[in-house]
Coordinates of C-alpha atoms and ligand atoms in Angstrom, one line a residue:
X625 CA 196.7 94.2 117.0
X626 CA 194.4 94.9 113.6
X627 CA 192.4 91.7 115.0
X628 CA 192.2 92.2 118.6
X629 CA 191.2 95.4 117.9
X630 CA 187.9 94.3 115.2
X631 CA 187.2 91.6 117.8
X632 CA 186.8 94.1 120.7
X633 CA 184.6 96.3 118.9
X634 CA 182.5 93.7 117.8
X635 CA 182.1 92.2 121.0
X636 CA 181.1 95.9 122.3
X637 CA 178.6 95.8 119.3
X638 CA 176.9 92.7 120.2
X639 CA 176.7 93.8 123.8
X640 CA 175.6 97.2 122.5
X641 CA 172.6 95.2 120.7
X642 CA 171.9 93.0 123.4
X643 CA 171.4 95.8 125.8
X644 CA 169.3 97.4 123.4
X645 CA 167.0 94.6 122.7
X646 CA 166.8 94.6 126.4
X647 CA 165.9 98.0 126.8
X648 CA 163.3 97.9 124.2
X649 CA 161.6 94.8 125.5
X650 CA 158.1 96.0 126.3
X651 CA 157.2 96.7 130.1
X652 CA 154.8 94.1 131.9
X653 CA 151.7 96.1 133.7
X654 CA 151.4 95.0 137.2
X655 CA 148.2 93.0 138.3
X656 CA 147.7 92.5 142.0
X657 CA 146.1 88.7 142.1
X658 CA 145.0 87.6 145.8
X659 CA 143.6 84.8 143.8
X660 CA 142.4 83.0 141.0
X661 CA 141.3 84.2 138.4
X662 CA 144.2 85.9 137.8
X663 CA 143.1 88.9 135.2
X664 CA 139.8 88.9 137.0
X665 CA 138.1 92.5 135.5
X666 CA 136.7 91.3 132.7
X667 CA 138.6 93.6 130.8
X668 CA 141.1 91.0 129.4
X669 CA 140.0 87.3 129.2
X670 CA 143.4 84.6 129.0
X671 CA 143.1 81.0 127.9
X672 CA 144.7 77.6 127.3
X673 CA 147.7 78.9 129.5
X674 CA 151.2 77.1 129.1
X675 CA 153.7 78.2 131.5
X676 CA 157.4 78.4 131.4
X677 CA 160.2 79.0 133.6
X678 CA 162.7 81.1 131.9
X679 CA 165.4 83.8 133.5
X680 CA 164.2 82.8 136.7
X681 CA 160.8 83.8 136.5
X682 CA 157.5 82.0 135.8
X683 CA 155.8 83.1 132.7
X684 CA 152.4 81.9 131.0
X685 CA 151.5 82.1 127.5
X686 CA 147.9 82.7 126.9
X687 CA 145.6 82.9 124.3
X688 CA 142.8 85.8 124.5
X689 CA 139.4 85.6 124.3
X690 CA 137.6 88.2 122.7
X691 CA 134.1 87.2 121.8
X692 CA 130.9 89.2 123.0
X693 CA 129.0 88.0 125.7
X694 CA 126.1 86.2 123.3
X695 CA 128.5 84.9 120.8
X696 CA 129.6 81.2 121.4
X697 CA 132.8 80.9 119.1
X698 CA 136.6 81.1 120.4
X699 CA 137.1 84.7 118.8
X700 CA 140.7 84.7 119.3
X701 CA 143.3 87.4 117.8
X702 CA 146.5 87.4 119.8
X703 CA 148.3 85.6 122.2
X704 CA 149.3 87.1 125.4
X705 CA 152.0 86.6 128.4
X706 CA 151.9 86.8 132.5
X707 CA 155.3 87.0 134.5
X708 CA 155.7 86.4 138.2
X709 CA 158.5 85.8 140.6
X710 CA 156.2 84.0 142.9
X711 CA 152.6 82.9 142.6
X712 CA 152.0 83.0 145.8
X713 CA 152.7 86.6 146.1
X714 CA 149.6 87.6 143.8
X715 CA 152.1 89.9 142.0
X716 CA 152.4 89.5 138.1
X717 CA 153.3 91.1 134.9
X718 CA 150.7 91.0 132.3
X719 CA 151.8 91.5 128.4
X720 CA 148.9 92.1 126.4
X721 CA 149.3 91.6 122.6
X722 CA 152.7 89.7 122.3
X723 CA 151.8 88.1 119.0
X724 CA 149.3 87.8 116.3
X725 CA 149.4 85.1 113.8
X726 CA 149.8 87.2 110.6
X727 CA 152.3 89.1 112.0
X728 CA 155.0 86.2 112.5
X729 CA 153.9 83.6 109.9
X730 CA 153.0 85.1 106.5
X731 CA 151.2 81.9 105.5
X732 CA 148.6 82.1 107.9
X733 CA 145.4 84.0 108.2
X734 CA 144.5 86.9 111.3
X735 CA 142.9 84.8 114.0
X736 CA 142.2 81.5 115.4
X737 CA 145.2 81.7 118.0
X738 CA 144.3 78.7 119.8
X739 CA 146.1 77.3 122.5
X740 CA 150.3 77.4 121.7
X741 CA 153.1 75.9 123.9
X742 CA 156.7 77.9 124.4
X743 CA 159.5 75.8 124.8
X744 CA 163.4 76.6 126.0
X745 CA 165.3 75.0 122.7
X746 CA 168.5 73.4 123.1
X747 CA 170.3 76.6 122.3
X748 CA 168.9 78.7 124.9
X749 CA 166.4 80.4 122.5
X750 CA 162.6 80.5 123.0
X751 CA 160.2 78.3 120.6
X752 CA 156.6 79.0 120.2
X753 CA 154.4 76.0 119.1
X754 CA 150.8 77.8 117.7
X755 CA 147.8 76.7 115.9
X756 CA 146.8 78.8 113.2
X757 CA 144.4 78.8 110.1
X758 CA 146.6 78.7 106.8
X759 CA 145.5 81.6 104.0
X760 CA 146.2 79.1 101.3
X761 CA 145.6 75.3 101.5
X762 CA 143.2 72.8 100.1
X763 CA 142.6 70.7 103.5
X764 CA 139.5 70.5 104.5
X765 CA 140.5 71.9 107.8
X766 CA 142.9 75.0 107.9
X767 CA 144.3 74.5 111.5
X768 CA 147.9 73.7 110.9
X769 CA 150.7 74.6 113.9
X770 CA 153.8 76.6 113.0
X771 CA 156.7 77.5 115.2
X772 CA 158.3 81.0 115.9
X773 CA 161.3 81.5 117.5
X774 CA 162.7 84.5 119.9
X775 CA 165.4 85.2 122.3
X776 CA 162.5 86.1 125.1
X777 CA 159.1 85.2 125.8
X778 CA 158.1 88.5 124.7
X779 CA 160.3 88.5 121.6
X780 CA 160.4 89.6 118.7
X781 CA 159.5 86.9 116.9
X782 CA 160.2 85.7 113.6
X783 CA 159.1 82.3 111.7
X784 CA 161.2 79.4 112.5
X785 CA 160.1 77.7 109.5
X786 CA 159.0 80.4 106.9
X787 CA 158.3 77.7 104.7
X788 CA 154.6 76.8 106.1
X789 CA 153.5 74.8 109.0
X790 CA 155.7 71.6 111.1
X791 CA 152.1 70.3 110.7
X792 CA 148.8 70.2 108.7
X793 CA 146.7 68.1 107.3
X794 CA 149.5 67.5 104.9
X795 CA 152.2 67.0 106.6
X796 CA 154.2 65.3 108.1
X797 CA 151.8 62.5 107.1
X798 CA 148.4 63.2 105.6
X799 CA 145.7 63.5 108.1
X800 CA 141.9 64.4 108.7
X801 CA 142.1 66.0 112.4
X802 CA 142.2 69.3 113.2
X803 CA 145.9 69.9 114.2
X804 CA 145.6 72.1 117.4
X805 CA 147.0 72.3 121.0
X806 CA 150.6 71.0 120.4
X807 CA 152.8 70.5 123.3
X808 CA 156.3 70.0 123.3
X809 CA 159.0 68.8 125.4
X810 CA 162.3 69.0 125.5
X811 CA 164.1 65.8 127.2
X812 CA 167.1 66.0 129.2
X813 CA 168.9 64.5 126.8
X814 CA 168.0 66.9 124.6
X815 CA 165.6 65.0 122.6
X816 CA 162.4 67.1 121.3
X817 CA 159.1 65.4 121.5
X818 CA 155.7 67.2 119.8
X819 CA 151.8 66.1 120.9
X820 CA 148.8 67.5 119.4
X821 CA 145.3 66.7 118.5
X822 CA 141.3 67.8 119.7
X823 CA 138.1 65.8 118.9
X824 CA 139.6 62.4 120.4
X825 CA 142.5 62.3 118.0
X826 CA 145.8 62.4 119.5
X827 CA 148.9 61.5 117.6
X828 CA 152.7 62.5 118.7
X829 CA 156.1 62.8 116.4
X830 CA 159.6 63.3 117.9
X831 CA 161.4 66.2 116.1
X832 CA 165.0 67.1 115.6
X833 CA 167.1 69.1 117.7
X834 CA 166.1 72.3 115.2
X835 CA 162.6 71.8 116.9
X836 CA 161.0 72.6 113.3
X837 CA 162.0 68.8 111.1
X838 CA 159.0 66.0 112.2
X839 CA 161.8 62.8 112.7
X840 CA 160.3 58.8 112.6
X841 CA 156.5 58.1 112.5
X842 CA 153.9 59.7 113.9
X843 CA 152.2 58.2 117.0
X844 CA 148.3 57.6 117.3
X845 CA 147.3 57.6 120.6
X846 CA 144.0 55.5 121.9
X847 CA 145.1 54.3 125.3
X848 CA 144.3 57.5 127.1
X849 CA 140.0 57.3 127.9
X850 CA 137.8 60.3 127.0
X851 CA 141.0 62.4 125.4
X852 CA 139.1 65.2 123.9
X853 CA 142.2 68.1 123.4
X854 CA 144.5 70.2 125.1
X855 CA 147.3 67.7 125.6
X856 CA 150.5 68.7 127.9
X857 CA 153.4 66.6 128.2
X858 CA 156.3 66.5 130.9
X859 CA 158.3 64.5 132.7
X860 CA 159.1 64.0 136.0
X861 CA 161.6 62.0 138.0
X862 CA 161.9 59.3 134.9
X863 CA 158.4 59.6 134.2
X864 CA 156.4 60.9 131.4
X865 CA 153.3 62.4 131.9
X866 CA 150.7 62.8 129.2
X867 CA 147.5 65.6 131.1
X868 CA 144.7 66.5 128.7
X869 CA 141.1 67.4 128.5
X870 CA 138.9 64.5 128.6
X871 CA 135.2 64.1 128.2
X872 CA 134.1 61.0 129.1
X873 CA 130.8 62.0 130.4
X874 CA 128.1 60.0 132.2
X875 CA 126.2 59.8 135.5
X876 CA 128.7 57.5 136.6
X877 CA 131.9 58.6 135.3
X878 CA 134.8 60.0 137.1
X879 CA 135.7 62.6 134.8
X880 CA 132.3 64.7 133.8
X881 CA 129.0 64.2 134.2
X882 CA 127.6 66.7 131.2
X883 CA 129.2 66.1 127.8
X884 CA 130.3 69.2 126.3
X885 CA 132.2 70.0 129.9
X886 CA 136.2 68.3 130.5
X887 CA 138.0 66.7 133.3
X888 CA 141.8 67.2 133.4
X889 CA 142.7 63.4 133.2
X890 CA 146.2 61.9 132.6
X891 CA 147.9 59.1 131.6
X892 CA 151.8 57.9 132.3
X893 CA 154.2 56.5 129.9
X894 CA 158.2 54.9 130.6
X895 CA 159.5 56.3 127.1
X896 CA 158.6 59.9 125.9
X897 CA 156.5 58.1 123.0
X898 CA 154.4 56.2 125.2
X899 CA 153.1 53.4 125.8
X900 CA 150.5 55.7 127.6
X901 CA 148.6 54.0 130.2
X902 CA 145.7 56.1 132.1
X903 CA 146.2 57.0 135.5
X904 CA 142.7 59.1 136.7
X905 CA 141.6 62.4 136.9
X906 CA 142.9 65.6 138.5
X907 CA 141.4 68.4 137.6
X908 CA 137.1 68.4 138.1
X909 CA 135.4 70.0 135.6
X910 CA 135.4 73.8 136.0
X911 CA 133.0 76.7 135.5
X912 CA 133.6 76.7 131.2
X913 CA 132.7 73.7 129.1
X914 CA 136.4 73.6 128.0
X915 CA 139.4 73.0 130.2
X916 CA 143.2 73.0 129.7
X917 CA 146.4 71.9 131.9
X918 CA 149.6 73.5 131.6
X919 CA 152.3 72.1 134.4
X920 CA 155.4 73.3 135.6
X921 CA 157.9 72.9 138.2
X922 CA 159.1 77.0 139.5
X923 CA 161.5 76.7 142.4
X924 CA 160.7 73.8 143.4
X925 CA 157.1 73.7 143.5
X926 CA 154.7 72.2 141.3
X927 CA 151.5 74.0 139.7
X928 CA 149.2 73.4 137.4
X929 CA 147.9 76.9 135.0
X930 CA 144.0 75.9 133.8
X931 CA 141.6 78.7 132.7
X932 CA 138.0 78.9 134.0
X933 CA 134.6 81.3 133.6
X934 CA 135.5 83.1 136.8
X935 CA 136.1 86.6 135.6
X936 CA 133.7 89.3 136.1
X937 CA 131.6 89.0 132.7
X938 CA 133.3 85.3 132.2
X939 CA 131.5 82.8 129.9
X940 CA 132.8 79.4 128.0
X941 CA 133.8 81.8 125.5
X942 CA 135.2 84.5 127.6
X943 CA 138.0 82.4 130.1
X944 CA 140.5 83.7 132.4
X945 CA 143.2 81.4 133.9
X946 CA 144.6 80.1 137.0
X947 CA 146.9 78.7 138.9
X948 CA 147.0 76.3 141.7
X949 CA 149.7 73.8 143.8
X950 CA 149.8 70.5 141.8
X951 CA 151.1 67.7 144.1
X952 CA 152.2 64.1 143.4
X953 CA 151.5 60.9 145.5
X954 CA 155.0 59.3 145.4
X955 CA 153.9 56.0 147.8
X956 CA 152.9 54.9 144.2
X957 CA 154.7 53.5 141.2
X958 CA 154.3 55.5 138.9
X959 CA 154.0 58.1 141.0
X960 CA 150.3 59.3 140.7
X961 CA 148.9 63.2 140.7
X962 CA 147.0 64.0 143.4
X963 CA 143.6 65.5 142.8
X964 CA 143.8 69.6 142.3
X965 CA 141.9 71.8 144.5
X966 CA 140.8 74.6 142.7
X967 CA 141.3 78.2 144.5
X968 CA 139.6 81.6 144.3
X969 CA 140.1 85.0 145.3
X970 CA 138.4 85.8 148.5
X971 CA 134.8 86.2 147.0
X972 CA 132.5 89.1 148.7
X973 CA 129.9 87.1 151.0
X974 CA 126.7 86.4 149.2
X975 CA 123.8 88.8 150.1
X976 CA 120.6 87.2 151.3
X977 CA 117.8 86.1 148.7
X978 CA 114.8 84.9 148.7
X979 CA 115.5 82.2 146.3
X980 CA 116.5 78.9 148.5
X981 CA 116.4 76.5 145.0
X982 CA 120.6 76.2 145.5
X983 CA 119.9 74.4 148.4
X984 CA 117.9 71.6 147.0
X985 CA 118.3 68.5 145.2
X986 CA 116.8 68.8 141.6
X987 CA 115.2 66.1 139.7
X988 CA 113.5 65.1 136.6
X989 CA 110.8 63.1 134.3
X990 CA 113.5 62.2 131.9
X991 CA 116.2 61.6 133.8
X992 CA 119.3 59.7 133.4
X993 CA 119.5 62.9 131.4
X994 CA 121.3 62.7 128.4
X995 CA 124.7 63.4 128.9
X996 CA 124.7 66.8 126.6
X997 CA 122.2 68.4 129.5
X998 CA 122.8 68.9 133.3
X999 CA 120.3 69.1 135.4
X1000 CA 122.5 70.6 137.4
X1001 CA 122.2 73.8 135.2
X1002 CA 118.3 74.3 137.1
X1003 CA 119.7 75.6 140.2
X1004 CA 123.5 76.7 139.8
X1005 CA 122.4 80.3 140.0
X1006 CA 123.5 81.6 136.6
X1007 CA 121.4 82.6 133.4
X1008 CA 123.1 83.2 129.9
X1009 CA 122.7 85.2 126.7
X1010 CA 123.8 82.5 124.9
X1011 CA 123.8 79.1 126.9
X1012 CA 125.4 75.6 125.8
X1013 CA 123.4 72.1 126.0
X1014 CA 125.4 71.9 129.3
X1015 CA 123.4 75.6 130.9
X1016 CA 120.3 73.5 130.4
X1017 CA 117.9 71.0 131.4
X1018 CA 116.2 69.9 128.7
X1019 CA 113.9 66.9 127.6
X1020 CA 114.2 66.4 124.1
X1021 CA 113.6 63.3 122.4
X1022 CA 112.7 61.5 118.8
X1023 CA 109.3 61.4 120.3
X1024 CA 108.5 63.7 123.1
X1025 CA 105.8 63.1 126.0
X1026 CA 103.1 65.7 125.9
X1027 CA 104.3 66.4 129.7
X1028 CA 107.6 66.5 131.8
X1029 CA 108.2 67.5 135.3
X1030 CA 111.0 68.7 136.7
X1031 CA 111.1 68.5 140.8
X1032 CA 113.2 70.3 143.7
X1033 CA 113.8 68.4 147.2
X1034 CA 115.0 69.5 150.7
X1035 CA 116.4 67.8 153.4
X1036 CA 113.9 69.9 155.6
X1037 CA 110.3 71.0 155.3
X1038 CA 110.6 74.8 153.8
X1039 CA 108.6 77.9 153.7
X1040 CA 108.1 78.9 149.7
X1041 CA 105.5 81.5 148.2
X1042 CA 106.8 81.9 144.8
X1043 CA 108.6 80.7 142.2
X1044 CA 110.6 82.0 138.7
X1045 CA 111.5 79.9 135.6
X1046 CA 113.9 80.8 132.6
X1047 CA 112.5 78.4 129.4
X1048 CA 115.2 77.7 126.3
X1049 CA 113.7 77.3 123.3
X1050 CA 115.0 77.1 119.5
X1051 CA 111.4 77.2 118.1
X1052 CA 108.6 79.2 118.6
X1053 CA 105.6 78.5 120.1
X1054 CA 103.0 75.8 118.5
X1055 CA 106.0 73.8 117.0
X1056 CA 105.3 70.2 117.6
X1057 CA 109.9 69.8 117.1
X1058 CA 113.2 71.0 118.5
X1059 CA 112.7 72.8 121.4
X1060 CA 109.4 75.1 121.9
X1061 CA 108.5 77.2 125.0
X1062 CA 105.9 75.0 126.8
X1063 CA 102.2 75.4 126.1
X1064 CA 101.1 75.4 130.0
X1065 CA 103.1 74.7 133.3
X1066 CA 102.0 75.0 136.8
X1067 CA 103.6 74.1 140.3
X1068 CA 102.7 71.3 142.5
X1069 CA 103.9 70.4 146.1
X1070 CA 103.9 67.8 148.2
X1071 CA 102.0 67.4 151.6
X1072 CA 101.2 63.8 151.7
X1073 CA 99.9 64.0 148.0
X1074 CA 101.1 66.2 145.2
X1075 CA 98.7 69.2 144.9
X1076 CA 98.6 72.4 143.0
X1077 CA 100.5 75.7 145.1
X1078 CA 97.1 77.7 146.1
X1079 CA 96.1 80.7 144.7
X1080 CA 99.1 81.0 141.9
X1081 CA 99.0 84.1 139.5
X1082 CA 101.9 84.6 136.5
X1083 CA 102.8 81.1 134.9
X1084 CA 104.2 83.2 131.5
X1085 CA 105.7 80.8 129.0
X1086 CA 108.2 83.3 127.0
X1087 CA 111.8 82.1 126.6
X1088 CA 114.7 83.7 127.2
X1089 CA 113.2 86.0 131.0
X1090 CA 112.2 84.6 134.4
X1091 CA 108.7 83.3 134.3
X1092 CA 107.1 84.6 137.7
X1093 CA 104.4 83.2 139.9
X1094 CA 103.6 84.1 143.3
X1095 CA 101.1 81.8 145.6
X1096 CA 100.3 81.3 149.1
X1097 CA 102.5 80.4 151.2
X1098 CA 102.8 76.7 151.3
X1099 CA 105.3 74.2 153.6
X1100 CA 106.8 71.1 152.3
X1101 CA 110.1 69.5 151.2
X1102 CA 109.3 69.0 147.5
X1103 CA 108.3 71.3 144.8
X1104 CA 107.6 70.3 141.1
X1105 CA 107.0 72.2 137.9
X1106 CA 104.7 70.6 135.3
X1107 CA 105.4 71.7 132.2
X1108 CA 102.9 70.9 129.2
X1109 CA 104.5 70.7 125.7
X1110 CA 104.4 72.2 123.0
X1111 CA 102.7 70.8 120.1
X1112 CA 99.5 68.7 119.9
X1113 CA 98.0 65.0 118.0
X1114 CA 101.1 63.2 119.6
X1115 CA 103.6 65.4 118.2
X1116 CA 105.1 67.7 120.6
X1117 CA 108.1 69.8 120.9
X1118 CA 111.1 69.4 123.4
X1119 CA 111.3 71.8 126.5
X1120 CA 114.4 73.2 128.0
X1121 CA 114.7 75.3 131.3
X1122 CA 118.0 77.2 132.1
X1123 CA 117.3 78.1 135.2
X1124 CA 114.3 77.6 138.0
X1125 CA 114.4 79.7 141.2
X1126 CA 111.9 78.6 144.4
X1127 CA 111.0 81.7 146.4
X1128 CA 110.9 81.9 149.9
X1129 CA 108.5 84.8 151.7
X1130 CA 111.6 86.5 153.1
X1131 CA 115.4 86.9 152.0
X1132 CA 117.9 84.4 154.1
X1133 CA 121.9 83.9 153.7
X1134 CA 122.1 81.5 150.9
X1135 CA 123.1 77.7 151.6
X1136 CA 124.3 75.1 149.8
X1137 CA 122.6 71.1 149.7
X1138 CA 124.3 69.1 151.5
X1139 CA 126.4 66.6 150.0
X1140 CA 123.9 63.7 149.6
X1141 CA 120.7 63.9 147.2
X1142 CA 117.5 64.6 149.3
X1143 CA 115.6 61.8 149.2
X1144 CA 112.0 61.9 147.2
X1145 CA 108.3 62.8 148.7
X1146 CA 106.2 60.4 147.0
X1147 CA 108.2 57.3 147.8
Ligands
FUB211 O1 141.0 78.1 123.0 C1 140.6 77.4 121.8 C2 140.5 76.0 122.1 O2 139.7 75.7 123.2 C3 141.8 75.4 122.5 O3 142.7 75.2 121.4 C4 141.4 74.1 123.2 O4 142.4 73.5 124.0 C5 140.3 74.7 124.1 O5 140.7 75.3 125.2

């Protein structure tokens, strides 16, 4: 009687606590999403998204980005969470502030919360793979990844191995990488698999069933092309599935054509441990240098959670992610992932401009361009406080040519009367190295032979504000800017240009280039 009675009351206890834990759980803030991004304000930027399905809705963990606009560095505090029922319905939760690294793991240092993984564990409970810097440790790089456990995506959460980190630069072997991004799955056997790497180092280790003890030798994988970071591994229909951000850049390549910016890329494998054997690229290189997959299956559909510059204010350091159908190509063996077609919001329409440069072709003196620069970066529209190699065209070299040209074609003759460049530069001008404004530039077009645009006034040379110059109104299909360097007694300095408008007389509806390259005037 004595027992049954104990047993009742502590059943009524735990049920007592459950329900409070559940009542104290802290409220999601709606966000109305008709679209990627999907925090698109600007007031909270989300990154390196890993989703999970867990009590019947889809959640994804996110890093934040916090840095100012002119700051190029992954200022990173705290990890946050968004819930939906349905990604199509453009309704979600967001849970700002679910975790900060000092807060859960007492060995590690405020900051640097890179891109983590949760996992369902065997028992039901939540575990939460993160990089972190460690306070105390003698490796030359701090990144280590330590595991917190909770009974919900949005906790508590406590340290699953108070000790220190699963992994470091100690342990569970010695290493030299940085040991970021982990992603873990759990197989349907109930095995526990762990991936992590960045900078083209990619190794893998099963763990025990206690998702915290490294079990057998690590794995170093080289099979996959161009890995660069942000592995995710999964599984589906027998298959394993290694996606990550690859970098493989050229003119030619499949995956990027400008260095610092990733492909998603995958590879498959028949045993969770590899061996990995790549199968293309899915994911184009988006609108921030870096790029990161997350996968998941939510009733019955597959999508694919990357993170992107879209957001109002967005930058390579200030990301916001998405989310978009993934689908697979099951006529092949593996069965391959189809290419991903990246969705927006509905977008206002664009209002009329004078500057017609996005509907050009843009060439160079110096190209194939080395594969840090994009010429690309001339006409994409978009000037920034603090640009990457890949926000420029440059033409820098061990020994620089006293003059470079850089040259827009149309399909079709058009009207132009002025034109605006932004100039890069690391040094000032007069410096005969690096990257100096240029000493002179003036415009040329074509009409039958390349001659100077009549009557041009402005031709400024400062860095960092468009350039103007108005002339008379001239009609042709090519336009080039001459740019002299700086420097002198063949030593000159390298020039960059972030962006180059060509003005027409009066504002039109802007138009894209077509999907071939215009073909050249003086051919
Ligand atoms: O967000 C910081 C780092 O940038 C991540 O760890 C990488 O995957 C890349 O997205």
């Amino acid at each position: 009687m004595m027992r049954s009675l104990r047993a009742a009351l502590l059943v009524a206890t735990v049920l007592a606590t459950a329900g409070c834990e559940e009542a104290s759980r802290p409220e999601g803030i709606p966000v109305e999403a008709p679209g990627n991004p999907i925090l698109a304000d600007g007031r909270y930027y989300s990154a390196d998204p890993a989703p999970l399905v867990f009590d019947g809705k889809l959640w994804i963990l996110a890093g934040r980005d916090e840095a100012p606009a002119d700051v190029n560095d992954f200022i990173m505090n705290e990890w946050q969470l968004l819930a939906t029922d349905d990604p199509a319905s453009g309704k979600w939760l967001h849970y700002p502030a679910i975790l900060r690294p000092e807060n859960v793991f007492k060995w590690a240092t405020p900051g640097r919360a890179y891109a983590g993984q949760m996992v369902k564990g065997p028992d039901g409970r939540v575990y939460f793979y993160a990089p972190v810097h460690q306070a105390h440790s003698t490796a030359e790089d701090r990144f280590a990844i330590g595991v917190a456990v909770a009974d919900h995506p949005t906790g508590p959460w406590v340290d699953a191995h108070p000790s220190g980190p699963i992994i470091s630069q100690e342990r569970p072997e010695p290493n030299r990488i940085q040991n970021i991004d982990p992603t873990v799955l759990v197989d349907d056997d109930g095995r526990v698999f762990l991936y992590w790497g960045t900078f083209g180092q990619l190794r893998g280790v099963e763990l025990e069933r206690d998702m915290v003890t490294p079990k057998g030798d690590v794995v170093k994988v080289d099979s996959l092309p161009g890995f660069f970071e942000a592995p995710w591994l999964m599984k589906r229909d027998g298959t394993y599935y290694l996606l990550y951000a690859g970098n493989r850049a050229g003119p030619e390549s499949d995956c990027t054509p400008a260095l610092y910016h990733a492909c998603i890329a995958y590879g498959t494998a028949p045993t969770p441990l590899g061996p990995w054997t790549y199968r293309g690229v899915l994911l184009k290189p988006v609108s921030s240098t870096t790029s990161h997959p997350g996968v998941i299956q939510f009733k019955g559909e597959w999508y694919i959670a990357y993170h992107t510059a879209d957001a109002e204010g967005g930058g390579h350091f200030r990301r916001s992610v998405a989310i978009d159908r993934l689908a697979f190509d099951d006529t092949q063996s593996p069965p391959a992932i189809r290419l991903v077609t990246p969705t927006r919001r509905p977008q206002p329409a664009p209002a009329p401009t004078r500057n017609i440069a996005g509907q050009a072709t843009a060439a160079a003196s110096n190209e194939p361009l080395p594969v840090k620069y994009w010429i690309k970066a001339l006409n994409d529209g978009i000037t920034r406080p603090a640009p990457l190699p890949p926000d420029l065209w440059a033409a820098v070299s061990e020994t620089n040519p006293a003059q470079s040209w850089i040259e827009y074609r149309w399909e079709q003759p058009v009207i132009l009367n002025g034109a605006r460049l932004w100039f890069w530069a690391d040094q000032p001008a007069g410096a005969q190295s690096g990257i100096a404004p240029p000493q002179a530039w003036h415009l040329l077009y074509w009409d039958k032979a390349w001659k100077p645009v009549p009557n041009a006034e402005g031709y400024g040379t400062e860095p960092g504000a468009f350039q103007d110059v108005t002339f008379s109104p001239v009609t042709t299909r090519c336009l080039r800017a001459v740019l002299t360097a700086s420097g002198g007694n063949g030593r000159y300095a390298g020039l960059a240009v972030q962006e180059w408008e060509a003005l027409a007389p009066e504002p039109q509806q802007p138009r894209l280039a077509g999907p071939d390259p215009a073909a050249p005037c003086d051919h």
